[in-house]
Amino acid sequence: MGEGGEAMVQILVHNEAEILNVATLLLLLAAVWKGGGPERACAATLFGMVVVDRSYHALFGPSPTYDLIDPWHLLLDTGGLVALVLIALRANRFFPMILAAAQLVAFSAHLVRMTVEPVTSLSYYLLYTMPFWFQLLVMTIGIARHAYRTSRFGPYRDWRPLNGGSDHGLGAA
């Protein structure tokens, strides 16, 4: 990698939090603009996680160390996992399942940290932060696919019926 490439990597690493904030906000705006209910719910969940995390750290400072489990991020990742699983179970889309699976990886990082002693601090940090970047990529694709499908075929159902039946009343006794 040349000097310019190394400088770009340093800028990205140094400004990761700001880049994440902007990317998540842009995805939320895109979901509100072009998305349906599941896109909005997933984007709001991810954006909410960022806002709550930034607020926590503004009040209480940075996480003390990655040598031990981070209870705050465990709680945040647990809440995100519950929300994304609930959305995924009702959404008439596939991508929320991928988001929930990625969140399960982030959640599992904390369990690994609690149970496996030789996990390095860097491994722990990467295991619970990198899934979020993957989730942003999946959200981008999900919003784009929804916008494409809607423009090509028209509107379609956002959520699966609660009763597991059809919205058309076919087969109802």
PDB file of C-alpha atoms in Angstrom:
ATOM      1  CA  MET A   1       0.000   0.000   0.000  1.00  0.00           C
ATOM      2  CA  GLY A   2       1.375   3.420  -0.923  1.00  0.00           C
ATOM      3  CA  GLU A   3       1.672   6.481   1.291  1.00  0.00           C
ATOM      4  CA  GLY A   4      -1.735   7.771   0.188  1.00  0.00           C
ATOM      5  CA  GLY A   5      -3.391   4.455   1.046  1.00  0.00           C
ATOM      6  CA  GLU A   6      -1.786   4.312   4.467  1.00  0.00           C
ATOM      7  CA  ALA A   7      -2.846   7.888   5.177  1.00  0.00           C
ATOM      8  CA  MET A   8      -6.428   7.023   4.187  1.00  0.00           C
ATOM      9  CA  VAL A   9      -6.442   4.025   6.534  1.00  0.00           C
ATOM     10  CA  GLN A  10      -5.157   6.216   9.379  1.00  0.00           C
ATOM     11  CA  ILE A  11      -7.900   8.776   8.719  1.00  0.00           C
ATOM     12  CA  LEU A  12     -10.554   6.046   8.713  1.00  0.00           C
ATOM     13  CA  VAL A  13      -9.273   4.469  11.930  1.00  0.00           C
ATOM     14  CA  HIS A  14      -8.928   7.822  13.687  1.00  0.00           C
ATOM     15  CA  ASN A  15     -12.439   8.944  12.664  1.00  0.00           C
ATOM     16  CA  GLU A  16     -14.243   5.600  12.934  1.00  0.00           C
ATOM     17  CA  ALA A  17     -16.878   6.840  15.409  1.00  0.00           C
ATOM     18  CA  GLU A  18     -17.773   9.881  13.309  1.00  0.00           C
ATOM     19  CA  ILE A  19     -17.928   7.810  10.120  1.00  0.00           C
ATOM     20  CA  LEU A  20     -20.160   5.278  11.874  1.00  0.00           C
ATOM     21  CA  ASN A  21     -22.447   8.052  13.156  1.00  0.00           C
ATOM     22  CA  VAL A  22     -22.848   9.606   9.703  1.00  0.00           C
ATOM     23  CA  ALA A  23     -23.293   6.256   7.928  1.00  0.00           C
ATOM     24  CA  THR A  24     -25.971   5.154  10.390  1.00  0.00           C
ATOM     25  CA  LEU A  25     -27.819   8.471  10.133  1.00  0.00           C
ATOM     26  CA  LEU A  26     -27.727   8.342   6.318  1.00  0.00           C
ATOM     27  CA  LEU A  27     -29.123   4.807   6.377  1.00  0.00           C
ATOM     28  CA  LEU A  28     -31.913   5.892   8.709  1.00  0.00           C
ATOM     29  CA  LEU A  29     -32.787   8.756   6.356  1.00  0.00           C
ATOM     30  CA  ALA A  30     -32.679   6.406   3.344  1.00  0.00           C
ATOM     31  CA  ALA A  31     -34.950   3.939   5.161  1.00  0.00           C
ATOM     32  CA  VAL A  32     -37.448   6.681   5.985  1.00  0.00           C
ATOM     33  CA  TRP A  33     -37.329   7.925   2.389  1.00  0.00           C
ATOM     34  CA  LYS A  34     -37.345   4.655   0.406  1.00  0.00           C
ATOM     35  CA  GLY A  35     -37.929   1.871   2.902  1.00  0.00           C
ATOM     36  CA  GLY A  36     -40.966   0.093   4.216  1.00  0.00           C
ATOM     37  CA  GLY A  37     -41.761  -0.801   7.807  1.00  0.00           C
ATOM     38  CA  PRO A  38     -39.005  -3.402   8.264  1.00  0.00           C
ATOM     39  CA  GLU A  39     -36.357  -1.136   6.748  1.00  0.00           C
ATOM     40  CA  ARG A  40     -37.401   1.717   9.009  1.00  0.00           C
ATOM     41  CA  ALA A  41     -37.570  -0.500  12.102  1.00  0.00           C
ATOM     42  CA  CYS A  42     -34.127  -2.020  11.495  1.00  0.00           C
ATOM     43  CA  ALA A  43     -32.513   1.324  10.667  1.00  0.00           C
ATOM     44  CA  ALA A  44     -34.121   2.931  13.731  1.00  0.00           C
ATOM     45  CA  THR A  45     -32.812   0.082  15.899  1.00  0.00           C
ATOM     46  CA  LEU A  46     -29.253   0.468  14.610  1.00  0.00           C
ATOM     47  CA  PHE A  47     -29.402   4.264  14.852  1.00  0.00           C
ATOM     48  CA  GLY A  48     -30.877   4.013  18.352  1.00  0.00           C
ATOM     49  CA  MET A  49     -28.018   1.759  19.420  1.00  0.00           C
ATOM     50  CA  VAL A  50     -25.499   4.338  18.188  1.00  0.00           C
ATOM     51  CA  VAL A  51     -27.284   7.267  19.861  1.00  0.00           C
ATOM     52  CA  VAL A  52     -27.651   5.435  23.176  1.00  0.00           C
ATOM     53  CA  ASP A  53     -24.015   4.304  23.075  1.00  0.00           C
ATOM     54  CA  ARG A  54     -22.700   7.781  22.264  1.00  0.00           C
ATOM     55  CA  SER A  55     -24.877   9.288  25.010  1.00  0.00           C
ATOM     56  CA  TYR A  56     -23.616   6.755  27.539  1.00  0.00           C
ATOM     57  CA  HIS A  57     -19.982   7.456  26.685  1.00  0.00           C
ATOM     58  CA  ALA A  58     -20.575  11.228  26.739  1.00  0.00           C
ATOM     59  CA  LEU A  59     -21.875  10.892  30.303  1.00  0.00           C
ATOM     60  CA  PHE A  60     -19.574   8.186  31.680  1.00  0.00           C
ATOM     61  CA  GLY A  61     -16.479   8.355  29.480  1.00  0.00           C
ATOM     62  CA  PRO A  62     -14.876   5.662  27.356  1.00  0.00           C
ATOM     63  CA  SER A  63     -14.926   1.981  28.201  1.00  0.00           C
ATOM     64  CA  PRO A  64     -12.163   1.420  30.746  1.00  0.00           C
ATOM     65  CA  THR A  65     -10.529  -1.588  29.092  1.00  0.00           C
ATOM     66  CA  TYR A  66     -11.099  -4.406  26.653  1.00  0.00           C
ATOM     67  CA  ASP A  67      -9.224  -6.799  28.947  1.00  0.00           C
ATOM     68  CA  LEU A  68     -12.458  -7.607  30.793  1.00  0.00           C
ATOM     69  CA  ILE A  69     -16.063  -7.931  29.699  1.00  0.00           C
ATOM     70  CA  ASP A  70     -17.689  -4.594  28.974  1.00  0.00           C
ATOM     71  CA  PRO A  71     -21.061  -4.732  30.813  1.00  0.00           C
ATOM     72  CA  TRP A  72     -22.405  -1.646  29.041  1.00  0.00           C
ATOM     73  CA  HIS A  73     -21.813  -3.041  25.561  1.00  0.00           C
ATOM     74  CA  LEU A  74     -23.151  -6.437  26.654  1.00  0.00           C
ATOM     75  CA  LEU A  75     -26.396  -4.742  27.718  1.00  0.00           C
ATOM     76  CA  LEU A  76     -26.555  -2.669  24.526  1.00  0.00           C
ATOM     77  CA  ASP A  77     -25.875  -5.669  22.288  1.00  0.00           C
ATOM     78  CA  THR A  78     -28.460  -7.738  24.165  1.00  0.00           C
ATOM     79  CA  GLY A  79     -31.109  -5.065  23.615  1.00  0.00           C
ATOM     80  CA  GLY A  80     -30.172  -4.784  19.945  1.00  0.00           C
ATOM     81  CA  LEU A  81     -30.341  -8.562  19.559  1.00  0.00           C
ATOM     82  CA  VAL A  82     -33.811  -8.771  21.101  1.00  0.00           C
ATOM     83  CA  ALA A  83     -35.111  -5.917  18.931  1.00  0.00           C
ATOM     84  CA  LEU A  84     -33.653  -7.283  15.693  1.00  0.00           C
ATOM     85  CA  VAL A  85     -34.881 -10.835  16.354  1.00  0.00           C
ATOM     86  CA  LEU A  86     -38.404  -9.528  17.008  1.00  0.00           C
ATOM     87  CA  ILE A  87     -38.309  -7.489  13.795  1.00  0.00           C
ATOM     88  CA  ALA A  88     -36.880 -10.422  11.821  1.00  0.00           C
ATOM     89  CA  LEU A  89     -39.615 -12.772  13.014  1.00  0.00           C
ATOM     90  CA  ARG A  90     -42.369 -10.465  11.716  1.00  0.00           C
ATOM     91  CA  ALA A  91     -40.766  -8.801   8.691  1.00  0.00           C
ATOM     92  CA  ASN A  92     -41.723  -9.948   5.214  1.00  0.00           C
ATOM     93  CA  ARG A  93     -38.058  -9.585   4.238  1.00  0.00           C
ATOM     94  CA  PHE A  94     -34.969 -11.775   4.539  1.00  0.00           C
ATOM     95  CA  PHE A  95     -32.338  -9.163   5.422  1.00  0.00           C
ATOM     96  CA  PRO A  96     -33.555  -8.613   9.033  1.00  0.00           C
ATOM     97  CA  MET A  97     -32.581 -12.240   9.756  1.00  0.00           C
ATOM     98  CA  ILE A  98     -29.055 -11.437   8.569  1.00  0.00           C
ATOM     99  CA  LEU A  99     -28.984  -8.351  10.799  1.00  0.00           C
ATOM    100  CA  ALA A 100     -30.132 -10.435  13.772  1.00  0.00           C
ATOM    101  CA  ALA A 101     -27.492 -13.084  13.014  1.00  0.00           C
ATOM    102  CA  ALA A 102     -24.753 -10.440  12.900  1.00  0.00           C
ATOM    103  CA  GLN A 103     -26.037  -9.032  16.191  1.00  0.00           C
ATOM    104  CA  LEU A 104     -25.852 -12.539  17.649  1.00  0.00           C
ATOM    105  CA  VAL A 105     -22.142 -12.553  16.745  1.00  0.00           C
ATOM    106  CA  ALA A 106     -21.648  -9.259  18.607  1.00  0.00           C
ATOM    107  CA  PHE A 107     -23.600 -10.589  21.599  1.00  0.00           C
ATOM    108  CA  SER A 108     -21.633 -13.854  21.549  1.00  0.00           C
ATOM    109  CA  ALA A 109     -18.357 -11.928  21.725  1.00  0.00           C
ATOM    110  CA  HIS A 110     -19.238 -10.955  25.285  1.00  0.00           C
ATOM    111  CA  LEU A 111     -20.040 -14.565  26.191  1.00  0.00           C
ATOM    112  CA  VAL A 112     -16.734 -15.686  24.702  1.00  0.00           C
ATOM    113  CA  ARG A 113     -14.943 -13.000  26.700  1.00  0.00           C
ATOM    114  CA  MET A 114     -16.618 -14.215  29.905  1.00  0.00           C
ATOM    115  CA  THR A 115     -15.847 -17.889  29.363  1.00  0.00           C
ATOM    116  CA  VAL A 116     -12.583 -18.086  27.409  1.00  0.00           C
ATOM    117  CA  GLU A 117      -9.587 -16.575  29.144  1.00  0.00           C
ATOM    118  CA  PRO A 118      -7.038 -16.341  26.312  1.00  0.00           C
ATOM    119  CA  VAL A 119      -9.169 -14.047  24.091  1.00  0.00           C
ATOM    120  CA  THR A 120      -7.078 -10.990  23.286  1.00  0.00           C
ATOM    121  CA  SER A 121      -8.418  -7.494  23.820  1.00  0.00           C
ATOM    122  CA  LEU A 122      -8.211  -6.812  20.082  1.00  0.00           C
ATOM    123  CA  SER A 123     -10.160  -9.974  19.265  1.00  0.00           C
ATOM    124  CA  TYR A 124     -12.865  -9.058  21.763  1.00  0.00           C
ATOM    125  CA  TYR A 125     -13.110  -5.512  20.409  1.00  0.00           C
ATOM    126  CA  LEU A 126     -13.303  -6.683  16.787  1.00  0.00           C
ATOM    127  CA  LEU A 127     -15.844  -9.410  17.561  1.00  0.00           C
ATOM    128  CA  TYR A 128     -18.330  -6.994  19.044  1.00  0.00           C
ATOM    129  CA  THR A 129     -17.725  -3.968  16.797  1.00  0.00           C
ATOM    130  CA  MET A 130     -17.211  -5.370  13.287  1.00  0.00           C
ATOM    131  CA  PRO A 131     -20.662  -6.979  12.995  1.00  0.00           C
ATOM    132  CA  PHE A 132     -22.145  -3.467  13.109  1.00  0.00           C
ATOM    133  CA  TRP A 133     -20.277  -2.465   9.945  1.00  0.00           C
ATOM    134  CA  PHE A 134     -21.583  -5.632   8.276  1.00  0.00           C
ATOM    135  CA  GLN A 135     -25.093  -4.726   9.441  1.00  0.00           C
ATOM    136  CA  LEU A 136     -24.770  -1.308   7.800  1.00  0.00           C
ATOM    137  CA  LEU A 137     -23.785  -2.990   4.526  1.00  0.00           C
ATOM    138  CA  VAL A 138     -26.714  -5.418   4.751  1.00  0.00           C
ATOM    139  CA  MET A 139     -29.095  -2.527   5.571  1.00  0.00           C
ATOM    140  CA  THR A 140     -27.874  -0.636   2.503  1.00  0.00           C
ATOM    141  CA  ILE A 141     -28.553  -3.651   0.294  1.00  0.00           C
ATOM    142  CA  GLY A 142     -31.928  -4.270   1.970  1.00  0.00           C
ATOM    143  CA  ILE A 143     -33.106  -0.700   1.406  1.00  0.00           C
ATOM    144  CA  ALA A 144     -31.882  -0.753  -2.208  1.00  0.00           C
ATOM    145  CA  ARG A 145     -33.592  -4.107  -2.916  1.00  0.00           C
ATOM    146  CA  HIS A 146     -36.852  -2.885  -1.381  1.00  0.00           C
ATOM    147  CA  ALA A 147     -36.760   0.333  -3.438  1.00  0.00           C
ATOM    148  CA  TYR A 148     -36.004  -1.659  -6.607  1.00  0.00           C
ATOM    149  CA  ARG A 149     -38.745  -4.205  -5.985  1.00  0.00           C
ATOM    150  CA  THR A 150     -41.309  -1.524  -5.145  1.00  0.00           C
ATOM    151  CA  SER A 151     -40.480   0.511  -8.257  1.00  0.00           C
ATOM    152  CA  ARG A 152     -40.590  -2.554 -10.489  1.00  0.00           C
ATOM    153  CA  PHE A 153     -43.524  -4.530  -9.067  1.00  0.00           C
ATOM    154  CA  GLY A 154     -45.400  -2.083  -6.855  1.00  0.00           C
ATOM    155  CA  PRO A 155     -46.065  -2.186  -3.133  1.00  0.00           C
ATOM    156  CA  TYR A 156     -45.996  -5.437  -1.204  1.00  0.00           C
ATOM    157  CA  ARG A 157     -46.668  -6.482   2.374  1.00  0.00           C
ATOM    158  CA  ASP A 158     -44.166  -5.252   4.991  1.00  0.00           C
ATOM    159  CA  TRP A 159     -45.039  -7.665   7.785  1.00  0.00           C
ATOM    160  CA  ARG A 160     -46.158 -11.264   8.086  1.00  0.00           C
ATOM    161  CA  PRO A 161     -49.651 -11.745   9.505  1.00  0.00           C
ATOM    162  CA  LEU A 162     -49.743 -12.335  13.256  1.00  0.00           C
ATOM    163  CA  ASN A 163     -52.061 -15.315  12.954  1.00  0.00           C
ATOM    164  CA  GLY A 164     -49.829 -17.056  10.414  1.00  0.00           C
ATOM    165  CA  GLY A 165     -52.685 -17.025   7.923  1.00  0.00           C
ATOM    166  CA  SER A 166     -53.366 -15.116   4.780  1.00  0.00           C
ATOM    167  CA  ASP A 167     -54.353 -11.474   4.539  1.00  0.00           C
ATOM    168  CA  HIS A 168     -56.871 -12.454   1.852  1.00  0.00           C
ATOM    169  CA  GLY A 169     -59.154 -14.510   4.060  1.00  0.00           C
ATOM    170  CA  LEU A 170     -58.667 -17.594   1.878  1.00  0.00           C
ATOM    171  CA  GLY A 171     -59.036 -20.755   3.832  1.00  0.00           C
ATOM    172  CA  ALA A 172     -60.680 -19.002   6.754  1.00  0.00           C
ATOM    173  CA  ALA A 173     -63.545 -20.936   8.255  1.00  0.00           C
TER     174      ALA A 173
END
